[in-house]
Coordinates of C-alpha atoms in Angstrom, one line a residue:
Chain B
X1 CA 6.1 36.9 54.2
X2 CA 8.4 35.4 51.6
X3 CA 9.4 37.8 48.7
X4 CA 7.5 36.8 45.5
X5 CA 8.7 36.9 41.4
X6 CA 6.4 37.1 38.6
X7 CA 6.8 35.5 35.6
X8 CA 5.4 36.2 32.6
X9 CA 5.0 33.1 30.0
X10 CA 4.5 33.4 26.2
X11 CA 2.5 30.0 24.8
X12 CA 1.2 28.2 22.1
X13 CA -1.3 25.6 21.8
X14 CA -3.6 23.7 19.4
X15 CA -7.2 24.6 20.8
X16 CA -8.4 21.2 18.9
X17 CA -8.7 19.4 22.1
X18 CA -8.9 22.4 24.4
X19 CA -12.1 23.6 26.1
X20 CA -10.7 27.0 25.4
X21 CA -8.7 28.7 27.7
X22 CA -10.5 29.5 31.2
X23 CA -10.4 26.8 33.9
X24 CA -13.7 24.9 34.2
X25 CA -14.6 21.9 36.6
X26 CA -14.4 18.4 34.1
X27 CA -12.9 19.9 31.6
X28 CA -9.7 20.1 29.8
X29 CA -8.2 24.0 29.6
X30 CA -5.2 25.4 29.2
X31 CA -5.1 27.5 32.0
X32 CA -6.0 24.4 33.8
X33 CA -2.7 22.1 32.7
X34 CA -0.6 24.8 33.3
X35 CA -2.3 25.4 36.8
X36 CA -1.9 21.9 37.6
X37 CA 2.3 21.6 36.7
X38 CA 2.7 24.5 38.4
X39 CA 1.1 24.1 40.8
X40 CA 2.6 20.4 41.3
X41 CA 6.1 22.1 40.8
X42 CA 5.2 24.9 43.8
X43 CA 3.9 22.4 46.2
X44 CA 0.5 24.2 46.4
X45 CA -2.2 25.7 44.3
X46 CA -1.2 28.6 42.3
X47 CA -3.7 30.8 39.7
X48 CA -1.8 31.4 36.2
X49 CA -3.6 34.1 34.7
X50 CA -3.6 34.7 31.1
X51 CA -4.0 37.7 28.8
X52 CA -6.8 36.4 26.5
X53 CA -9.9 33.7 27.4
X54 CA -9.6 32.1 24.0
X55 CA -12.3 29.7 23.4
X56 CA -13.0 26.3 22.9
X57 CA -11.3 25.0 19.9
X58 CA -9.3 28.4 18.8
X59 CA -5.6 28.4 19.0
X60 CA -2.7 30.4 20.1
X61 CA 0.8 31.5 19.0
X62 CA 1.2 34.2 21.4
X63 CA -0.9 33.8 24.4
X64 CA 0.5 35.3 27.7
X65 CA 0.1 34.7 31.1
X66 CA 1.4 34.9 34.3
X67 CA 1.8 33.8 37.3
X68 CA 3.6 34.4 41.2
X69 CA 6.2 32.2 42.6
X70 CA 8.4 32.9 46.1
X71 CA 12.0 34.6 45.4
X72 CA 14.0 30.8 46.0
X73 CA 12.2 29.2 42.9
X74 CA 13.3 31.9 40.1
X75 CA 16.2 30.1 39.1
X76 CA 14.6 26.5 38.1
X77 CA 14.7 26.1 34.4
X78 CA 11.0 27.1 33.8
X79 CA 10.9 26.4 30.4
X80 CA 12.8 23.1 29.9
X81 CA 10.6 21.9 33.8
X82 CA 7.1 23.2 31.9
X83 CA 7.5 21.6 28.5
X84 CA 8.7 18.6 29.9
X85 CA 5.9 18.5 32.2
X86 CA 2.7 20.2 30.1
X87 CA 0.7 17.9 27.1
X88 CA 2.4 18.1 23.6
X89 CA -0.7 20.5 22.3
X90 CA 0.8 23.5 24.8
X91 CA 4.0 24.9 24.6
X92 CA 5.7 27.5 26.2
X93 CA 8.0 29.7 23.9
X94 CA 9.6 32.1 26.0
X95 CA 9.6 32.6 30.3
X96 CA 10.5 36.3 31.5
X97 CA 10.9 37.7 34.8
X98 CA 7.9 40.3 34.7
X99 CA 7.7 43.3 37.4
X100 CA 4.9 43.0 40.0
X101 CA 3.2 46.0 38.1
X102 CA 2.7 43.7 35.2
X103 CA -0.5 41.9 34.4
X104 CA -0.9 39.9 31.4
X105 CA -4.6 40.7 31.1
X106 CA -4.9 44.4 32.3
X107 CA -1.3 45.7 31.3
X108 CA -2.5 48.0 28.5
X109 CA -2.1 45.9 25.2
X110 CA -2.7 45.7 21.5
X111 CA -4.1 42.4 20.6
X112 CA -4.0 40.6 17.5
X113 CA -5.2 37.2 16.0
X114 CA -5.4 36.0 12.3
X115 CA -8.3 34.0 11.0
X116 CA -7.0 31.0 8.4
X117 CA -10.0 30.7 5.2
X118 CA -9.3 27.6 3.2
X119 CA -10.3 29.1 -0.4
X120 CA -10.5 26.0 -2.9
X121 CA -13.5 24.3 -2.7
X122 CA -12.6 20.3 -4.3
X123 CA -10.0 19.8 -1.1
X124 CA -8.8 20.5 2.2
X125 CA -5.0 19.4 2.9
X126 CA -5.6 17.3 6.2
X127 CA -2.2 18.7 7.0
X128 CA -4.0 21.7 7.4
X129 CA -7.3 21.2 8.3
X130 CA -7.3 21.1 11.9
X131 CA -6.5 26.0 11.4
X132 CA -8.4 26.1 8.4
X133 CA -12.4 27.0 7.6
X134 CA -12.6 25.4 4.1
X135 CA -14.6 27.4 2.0
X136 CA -14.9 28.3 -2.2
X137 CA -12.9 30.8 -3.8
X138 CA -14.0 34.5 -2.5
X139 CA -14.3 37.8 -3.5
X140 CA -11.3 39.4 -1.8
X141 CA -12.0 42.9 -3.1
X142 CA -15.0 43.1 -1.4
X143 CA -13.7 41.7 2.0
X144 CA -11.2 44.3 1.5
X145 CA -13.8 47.3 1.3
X146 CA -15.7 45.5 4.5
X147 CA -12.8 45.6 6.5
X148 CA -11.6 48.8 5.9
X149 CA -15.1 49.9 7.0
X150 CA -14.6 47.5 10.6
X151 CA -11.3 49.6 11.0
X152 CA -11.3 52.6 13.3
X153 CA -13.0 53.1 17.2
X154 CA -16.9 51.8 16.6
X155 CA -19.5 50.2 19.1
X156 CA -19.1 47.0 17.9
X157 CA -22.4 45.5 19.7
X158 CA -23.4 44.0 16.8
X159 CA -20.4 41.7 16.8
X160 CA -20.4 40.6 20.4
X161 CA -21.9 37.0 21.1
X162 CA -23.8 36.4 24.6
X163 CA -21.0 36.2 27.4
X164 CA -19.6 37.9 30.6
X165 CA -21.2 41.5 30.7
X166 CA -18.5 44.3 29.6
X167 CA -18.8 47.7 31.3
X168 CA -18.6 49.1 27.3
X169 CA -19.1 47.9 23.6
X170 CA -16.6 50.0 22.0
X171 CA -13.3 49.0 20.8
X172 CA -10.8 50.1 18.7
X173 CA -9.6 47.9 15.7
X174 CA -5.8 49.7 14.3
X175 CA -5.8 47.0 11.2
X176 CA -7.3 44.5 9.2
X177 CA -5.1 43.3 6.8
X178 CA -5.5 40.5 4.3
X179 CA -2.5 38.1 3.2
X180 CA -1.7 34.5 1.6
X181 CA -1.4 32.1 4.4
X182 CA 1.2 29.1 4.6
X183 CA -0.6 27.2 1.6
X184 CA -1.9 29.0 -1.3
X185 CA -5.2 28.3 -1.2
X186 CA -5.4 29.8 2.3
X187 CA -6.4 33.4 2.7
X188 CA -5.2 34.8 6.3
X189 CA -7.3 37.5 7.7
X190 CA -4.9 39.4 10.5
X191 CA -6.8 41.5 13.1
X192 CA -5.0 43.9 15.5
X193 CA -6.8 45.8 18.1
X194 CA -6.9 47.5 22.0
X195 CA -9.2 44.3 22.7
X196 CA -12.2 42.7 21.2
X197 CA -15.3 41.8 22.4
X198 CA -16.6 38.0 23.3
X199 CA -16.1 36.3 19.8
X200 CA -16.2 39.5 18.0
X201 CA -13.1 38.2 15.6
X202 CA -15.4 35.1 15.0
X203 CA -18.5 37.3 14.2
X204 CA -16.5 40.0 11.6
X205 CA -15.3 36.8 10.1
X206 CA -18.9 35.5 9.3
X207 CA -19.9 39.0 8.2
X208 CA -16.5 39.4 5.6
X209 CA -16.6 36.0 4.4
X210 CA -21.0 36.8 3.2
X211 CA -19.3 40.1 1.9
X212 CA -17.0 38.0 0.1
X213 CA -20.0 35.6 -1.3
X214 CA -21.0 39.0 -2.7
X215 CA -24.3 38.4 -0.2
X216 CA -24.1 42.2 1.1
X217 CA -24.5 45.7 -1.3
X218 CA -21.8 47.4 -0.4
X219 CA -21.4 49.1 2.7
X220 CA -23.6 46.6 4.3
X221 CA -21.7 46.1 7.2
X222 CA -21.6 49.7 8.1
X223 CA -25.3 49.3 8.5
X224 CA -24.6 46.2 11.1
X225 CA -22.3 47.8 12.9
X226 CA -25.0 51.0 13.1
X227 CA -27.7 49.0 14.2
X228 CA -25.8 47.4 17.3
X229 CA -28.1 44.3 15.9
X230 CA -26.5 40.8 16.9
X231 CA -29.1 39.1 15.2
X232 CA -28.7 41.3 12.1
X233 CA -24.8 39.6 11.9
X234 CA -24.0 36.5 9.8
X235 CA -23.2 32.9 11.9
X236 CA -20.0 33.6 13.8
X237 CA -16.8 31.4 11.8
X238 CA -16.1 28.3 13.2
X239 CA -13.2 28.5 16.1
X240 CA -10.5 26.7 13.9
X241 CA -9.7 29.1 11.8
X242 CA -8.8 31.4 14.8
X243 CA -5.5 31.9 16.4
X244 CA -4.3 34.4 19.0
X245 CA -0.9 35.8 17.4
X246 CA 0.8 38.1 19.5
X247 CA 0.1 40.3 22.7
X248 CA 1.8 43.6 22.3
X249 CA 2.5 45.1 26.1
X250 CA 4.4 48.7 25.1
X251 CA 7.6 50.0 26.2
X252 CA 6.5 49.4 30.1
X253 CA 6.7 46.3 30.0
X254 CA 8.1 44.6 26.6
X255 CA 11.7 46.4 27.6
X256 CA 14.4 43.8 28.1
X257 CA 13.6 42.0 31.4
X258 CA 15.7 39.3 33.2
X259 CA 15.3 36.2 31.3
X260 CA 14.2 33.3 33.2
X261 CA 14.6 31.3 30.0
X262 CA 17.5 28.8 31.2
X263 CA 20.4 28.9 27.7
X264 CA 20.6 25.2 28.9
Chain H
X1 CA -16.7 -7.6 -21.3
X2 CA -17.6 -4.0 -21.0
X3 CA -14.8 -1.3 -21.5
X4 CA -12.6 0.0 -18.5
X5 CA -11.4 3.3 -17.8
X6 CA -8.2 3.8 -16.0
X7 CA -8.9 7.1 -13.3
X8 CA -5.3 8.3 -11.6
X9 CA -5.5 9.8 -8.0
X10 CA -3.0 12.3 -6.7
X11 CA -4.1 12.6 -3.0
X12 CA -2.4 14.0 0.5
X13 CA -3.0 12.3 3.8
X14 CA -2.0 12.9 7.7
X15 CA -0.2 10.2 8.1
X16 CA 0.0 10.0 12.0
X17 CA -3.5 7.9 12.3
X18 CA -2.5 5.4 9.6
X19 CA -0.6 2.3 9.8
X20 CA 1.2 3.5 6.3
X21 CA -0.3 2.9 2.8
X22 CA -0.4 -0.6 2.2
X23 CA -3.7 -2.5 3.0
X24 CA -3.2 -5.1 6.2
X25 CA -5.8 -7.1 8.2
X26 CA -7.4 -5.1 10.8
X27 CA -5.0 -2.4 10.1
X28 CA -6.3 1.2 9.1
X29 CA -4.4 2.5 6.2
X30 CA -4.6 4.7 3.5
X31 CA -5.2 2.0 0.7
X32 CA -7.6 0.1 2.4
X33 CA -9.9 3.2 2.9
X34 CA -9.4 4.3 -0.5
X35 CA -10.4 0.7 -1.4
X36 CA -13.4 0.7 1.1
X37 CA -15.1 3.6 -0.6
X38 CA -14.0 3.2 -4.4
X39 CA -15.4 -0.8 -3.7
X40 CA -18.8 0.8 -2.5
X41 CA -19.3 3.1 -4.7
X42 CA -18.7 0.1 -7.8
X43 CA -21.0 -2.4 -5.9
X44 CA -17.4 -4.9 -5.9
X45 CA -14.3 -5.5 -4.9
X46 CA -11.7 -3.0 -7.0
X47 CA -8.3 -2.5 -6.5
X48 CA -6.4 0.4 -6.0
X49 CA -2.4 0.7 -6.7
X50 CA -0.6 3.8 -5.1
X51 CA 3.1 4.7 -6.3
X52 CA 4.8 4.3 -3.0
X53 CA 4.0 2.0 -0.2
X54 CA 4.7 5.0 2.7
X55 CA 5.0 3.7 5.9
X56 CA 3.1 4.2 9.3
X57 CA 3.0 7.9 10.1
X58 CA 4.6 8.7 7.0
X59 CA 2.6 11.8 5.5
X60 CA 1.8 12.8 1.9
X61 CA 0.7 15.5 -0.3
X62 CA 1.2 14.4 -3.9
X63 CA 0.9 10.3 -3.6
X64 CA -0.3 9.1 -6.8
X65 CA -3.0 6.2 -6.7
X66 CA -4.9 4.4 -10.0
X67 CA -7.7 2.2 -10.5
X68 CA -9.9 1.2 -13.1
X69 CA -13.6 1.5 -13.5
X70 CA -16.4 0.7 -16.1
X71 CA -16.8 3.1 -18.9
X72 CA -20.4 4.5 -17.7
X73 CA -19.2 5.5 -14.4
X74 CA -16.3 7.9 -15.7
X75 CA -18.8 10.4 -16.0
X76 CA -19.9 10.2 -12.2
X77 CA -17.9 13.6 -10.2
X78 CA -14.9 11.3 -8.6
X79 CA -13.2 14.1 -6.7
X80 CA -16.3 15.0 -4.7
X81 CA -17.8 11.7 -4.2
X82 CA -14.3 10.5 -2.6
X83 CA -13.9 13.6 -0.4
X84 CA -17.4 13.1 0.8
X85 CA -16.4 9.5 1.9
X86 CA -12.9 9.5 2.8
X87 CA -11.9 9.9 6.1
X88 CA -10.8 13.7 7.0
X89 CA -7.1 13.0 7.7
X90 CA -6.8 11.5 3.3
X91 CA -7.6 14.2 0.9
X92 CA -8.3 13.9 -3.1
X93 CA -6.3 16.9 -4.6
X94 CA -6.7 15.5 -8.2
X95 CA -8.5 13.0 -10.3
X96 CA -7.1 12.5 -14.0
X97 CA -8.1 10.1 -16.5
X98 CA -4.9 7.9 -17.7
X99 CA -4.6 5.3 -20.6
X100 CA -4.6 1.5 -19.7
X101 CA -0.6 2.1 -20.3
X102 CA -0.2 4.0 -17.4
X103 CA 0.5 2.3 -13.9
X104 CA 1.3 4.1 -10.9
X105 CA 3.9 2.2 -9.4
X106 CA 5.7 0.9 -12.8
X107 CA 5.9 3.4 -14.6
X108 CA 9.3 5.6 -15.5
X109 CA 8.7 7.8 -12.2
X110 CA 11.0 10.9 -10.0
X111 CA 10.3 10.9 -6.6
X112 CA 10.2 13.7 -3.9
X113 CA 10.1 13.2 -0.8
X114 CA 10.6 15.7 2.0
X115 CA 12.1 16.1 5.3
X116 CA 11.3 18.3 7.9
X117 CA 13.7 19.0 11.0
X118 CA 12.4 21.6 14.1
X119 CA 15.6 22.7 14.6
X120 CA 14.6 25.1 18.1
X121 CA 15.6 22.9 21.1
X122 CA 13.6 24.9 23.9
X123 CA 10.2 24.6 22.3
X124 CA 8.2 22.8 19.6
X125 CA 5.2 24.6 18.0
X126 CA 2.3 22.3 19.1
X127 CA 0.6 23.2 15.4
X128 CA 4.0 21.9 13.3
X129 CA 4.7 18.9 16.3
X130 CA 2.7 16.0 13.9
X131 CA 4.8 16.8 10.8
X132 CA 8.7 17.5 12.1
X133 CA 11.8 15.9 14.3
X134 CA 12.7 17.9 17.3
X135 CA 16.2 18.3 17.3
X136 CA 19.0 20.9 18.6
X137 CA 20.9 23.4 16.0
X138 CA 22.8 21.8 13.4
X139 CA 25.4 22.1 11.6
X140 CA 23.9 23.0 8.4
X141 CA 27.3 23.1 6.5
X142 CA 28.5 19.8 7.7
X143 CA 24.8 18.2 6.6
X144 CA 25.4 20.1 3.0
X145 CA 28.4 18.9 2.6
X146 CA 27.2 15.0 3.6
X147 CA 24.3 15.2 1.9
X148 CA 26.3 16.0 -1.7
X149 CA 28.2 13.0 -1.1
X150 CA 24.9 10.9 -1.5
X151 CA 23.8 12.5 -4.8
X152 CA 24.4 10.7 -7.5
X153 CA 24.4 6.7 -9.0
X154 CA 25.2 4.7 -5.4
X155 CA 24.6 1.5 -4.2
X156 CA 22.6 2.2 -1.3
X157 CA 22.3 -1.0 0.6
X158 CA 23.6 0.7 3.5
X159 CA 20.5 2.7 3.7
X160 CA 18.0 0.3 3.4
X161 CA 15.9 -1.8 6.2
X162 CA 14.6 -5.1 5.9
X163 CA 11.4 -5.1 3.9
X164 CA 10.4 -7.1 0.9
X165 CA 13.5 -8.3 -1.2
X166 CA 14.8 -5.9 -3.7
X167 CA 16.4 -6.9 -7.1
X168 CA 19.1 -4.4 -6.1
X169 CA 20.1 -1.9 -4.1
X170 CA 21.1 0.9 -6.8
X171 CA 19.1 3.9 -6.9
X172 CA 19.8 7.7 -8.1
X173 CA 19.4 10.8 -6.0
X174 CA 19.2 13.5 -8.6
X175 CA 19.1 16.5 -5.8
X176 CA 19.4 16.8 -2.0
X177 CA 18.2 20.2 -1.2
X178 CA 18.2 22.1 1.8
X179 CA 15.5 24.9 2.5
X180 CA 13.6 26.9 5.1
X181 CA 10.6 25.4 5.9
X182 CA 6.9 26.8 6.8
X183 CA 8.3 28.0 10.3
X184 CA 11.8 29.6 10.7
X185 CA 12.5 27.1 12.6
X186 CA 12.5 24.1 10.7
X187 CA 14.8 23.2 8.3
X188 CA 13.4 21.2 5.4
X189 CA 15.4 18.5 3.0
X190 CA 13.9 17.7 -0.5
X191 CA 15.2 14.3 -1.7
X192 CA 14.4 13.5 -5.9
X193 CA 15.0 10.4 -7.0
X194 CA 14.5 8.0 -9.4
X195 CA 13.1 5.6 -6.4
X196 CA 14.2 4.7 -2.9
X197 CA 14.8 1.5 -1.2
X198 CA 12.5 0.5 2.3
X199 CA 12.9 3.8 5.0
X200 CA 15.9 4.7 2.7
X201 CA 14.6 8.5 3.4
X202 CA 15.2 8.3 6.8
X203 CA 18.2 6.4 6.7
X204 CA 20.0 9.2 5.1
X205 CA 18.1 12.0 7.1
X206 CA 19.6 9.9 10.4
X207 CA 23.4 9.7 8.9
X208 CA 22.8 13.5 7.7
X209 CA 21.7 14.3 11.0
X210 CA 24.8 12.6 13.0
X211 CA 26.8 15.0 10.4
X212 CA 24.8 18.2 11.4
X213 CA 25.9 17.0 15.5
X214 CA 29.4 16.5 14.1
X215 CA 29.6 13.6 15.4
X216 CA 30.7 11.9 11.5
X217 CA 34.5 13.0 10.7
X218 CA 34.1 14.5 7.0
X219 CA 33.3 12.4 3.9
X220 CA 32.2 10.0 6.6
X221 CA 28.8 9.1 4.7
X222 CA 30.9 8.2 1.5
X223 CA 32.6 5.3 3.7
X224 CA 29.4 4.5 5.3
X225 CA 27.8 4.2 1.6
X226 CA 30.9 2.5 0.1
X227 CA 30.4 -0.3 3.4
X228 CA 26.9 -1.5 2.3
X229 CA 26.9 -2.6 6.1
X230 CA 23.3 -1.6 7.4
X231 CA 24.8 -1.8 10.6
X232 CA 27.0 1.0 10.8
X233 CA 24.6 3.6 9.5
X234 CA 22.5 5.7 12.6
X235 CA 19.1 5.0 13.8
X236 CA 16.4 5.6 11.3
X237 CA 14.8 9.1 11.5
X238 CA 11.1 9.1 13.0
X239 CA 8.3 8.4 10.5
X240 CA 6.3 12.1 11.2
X241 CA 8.9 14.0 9.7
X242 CA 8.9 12.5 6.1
X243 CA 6.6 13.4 3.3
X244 CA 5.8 12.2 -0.1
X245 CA 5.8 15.3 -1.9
X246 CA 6.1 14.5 -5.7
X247 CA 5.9 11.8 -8.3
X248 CA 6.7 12.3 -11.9
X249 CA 5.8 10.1 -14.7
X250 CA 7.6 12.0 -17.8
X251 CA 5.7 13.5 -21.1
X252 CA 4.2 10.0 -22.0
X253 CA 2.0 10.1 -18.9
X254 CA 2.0 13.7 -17.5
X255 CA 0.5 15.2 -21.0
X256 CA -3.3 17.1 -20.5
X257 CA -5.4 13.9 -20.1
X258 CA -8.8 14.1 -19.9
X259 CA -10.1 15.7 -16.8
X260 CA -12.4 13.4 -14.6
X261 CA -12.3 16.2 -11.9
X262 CA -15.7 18.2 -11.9
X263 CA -15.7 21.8 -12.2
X264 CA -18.8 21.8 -10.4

């Protein structure tokens, strides 16, 4: 059999007019436009998989995927041949040659995505509408104290939405940090950990932002994350607000590969 | 006849889904849906002037609109009533009160505009794509060095398109300035003037750009501006990447009026 290369693609999208990320019949995915150049480049069906199944309407500035192709096609100018080819809401950013051992989903990997809040409550910028949840002014300080509470290894049950089964509930979150996004009125909420549960950024969200309406007593959502209690948790945050940053592989596989990336 | 009130708008729009500011049959543009829902609101037909007559797919985030109303409806809360209304891509960031004296297209007014280049050839950044020019690297010094050349007191006839006639064709650039813009990989150019002629913006954005290619020998936009020949100036720059950022009336008009805007 012919020898195969794996490449490993860094993307970004707008999840506006995605149905998220995971192929599904009569509907428009990601993983599905990509599937379908590549594949029409390859001459036959090939499965790109990616590292995180982001949902319908969230967006990404890191995502990675991969996928096989035989030795003879390594050198095609994967980059300039996929952009030119993929819908102007996906982009790819970077193409690497990744070793066989590599898998962009269960390569051990810290995760992280940021959550955009609009804070000023007479106006959304429609330039930035389409990553914002528009909401009034906050109470930052008492985000601040929730999250540092959210921060650690916990069973976070309580912030998992109905989905695909997971073998366990516990996950580790290294930071939560809070900064000003692009725009001043924008608060960006930047979440990095070993992997999070189905819509569990979306759920901490909801439950920051009612700390941050000063809805909770303090220390509140200790108690929700104790009581494993899904219906004890706020409205999960819309998807907009969410982006997939950055997929960080360690030094086994984020040393310098061979770049596929043609210079031009 | 009963007593008017003159209200002044400063409002940001998307500009990709308009056919520019200006009202047209069976066109959808900004003024005409600013007059659909100011018109409702009144029970009549009312007029609404805007500063600068943007063009389709031109964007904005400080255009400056005015319109008069009857004295007993200055009261009603203008800023949410026209957010609730207005399409999502047209945002109201400000209403002011402003005497009968002031009119937003004739009075002593700076303009900003901005222009935003994606200067990353392998990739554009699906989120930035509606608001930037894909381009190659520049030469950033070579566009500097153009771009001082057009500062100043110039006839600009050479920069101007065909639109409605113009007494004439002199106009003052006070500042060209170059900056980083939201993405390291855009470069953004601020233009202030004390007006500009039709797509004049994107004239000079297209001759700076030939300069940042080095394809203009040096002091080459001084002999294209001293030619007042249209004709021998490059292609006009596409509408996306320009933005009406500013307008300045002076003391007379920009003083603490009364505030319209509801504090809620």
């Amino acid at each position: 059999m012919a020898r195969t290369v794996r490449l490993r693609l860094t993307l970004a999208y707008l999840g506006t007019r995605f149905c998220g990320w995971q192929v599904q019949p009569e509907a428009r995915t990601v993983q599905g436009c990509l599937e379908e150049v590549v594949s029409r480049m390859m001459g036959r069906q090939v499965r790109v998989q990616g590292a995180s199944r982001t949902d319908a309407g969230v967006h990404a500035l890191g995502q990675v995927a991969h996928f096989d192709i035989p030795e003879e096609k390594a050198a095609l100018p994967w980059q300039r041949a996929l952009n030119a080819q993929l819908p102007r809401d996906v982009s790819v950013l970077e193409v690497r040659r990744a070793s066989q051992a590599f898998h962009s989903r269960f390569s051990p990997s810290r995760k992280t995505y940021s959550y955009t809040l609009w804070v000023e409550e007479h106006y959304v910028l429609p330039q930035r509408r389409p990553l914002v949840w528009p909401l009034r002014p906050l109470d930052l300080e008492a985000m601040r104290e929730s999250a540092a509470i959210l921060q650690g290894e916990h069973d976070f049950a309580a912030f998992q939405n109905v989905g695909t089964p997971v073998r366990d509930t516990v996950r580790t979150i290294y930071e939560i940090r809070f900064e000003q996004g692009l725009h001043p009125c924008e608060v960006r909420i930047l979440f990095t950990g070993n992997g999070f549960l189905k819509q569990m950024v979306r759920n901490m969200v909801g439950a920051l932002v009612c700390a941050g309406k000063n809805l909770f007593p303090p220390g509140h959502v200790g108690t929700l994350l104790e009581g494993r209690d899904r219906s004890q948790v706020p409205e999960t945050a819309p998807a907009q607000g969410l982006c997939l940053e950055r997929i960080e592989y360690g030094p086994a596989h984020d040393g310098p590969e061979d770049e596929c990336t043609p210079t031009d």
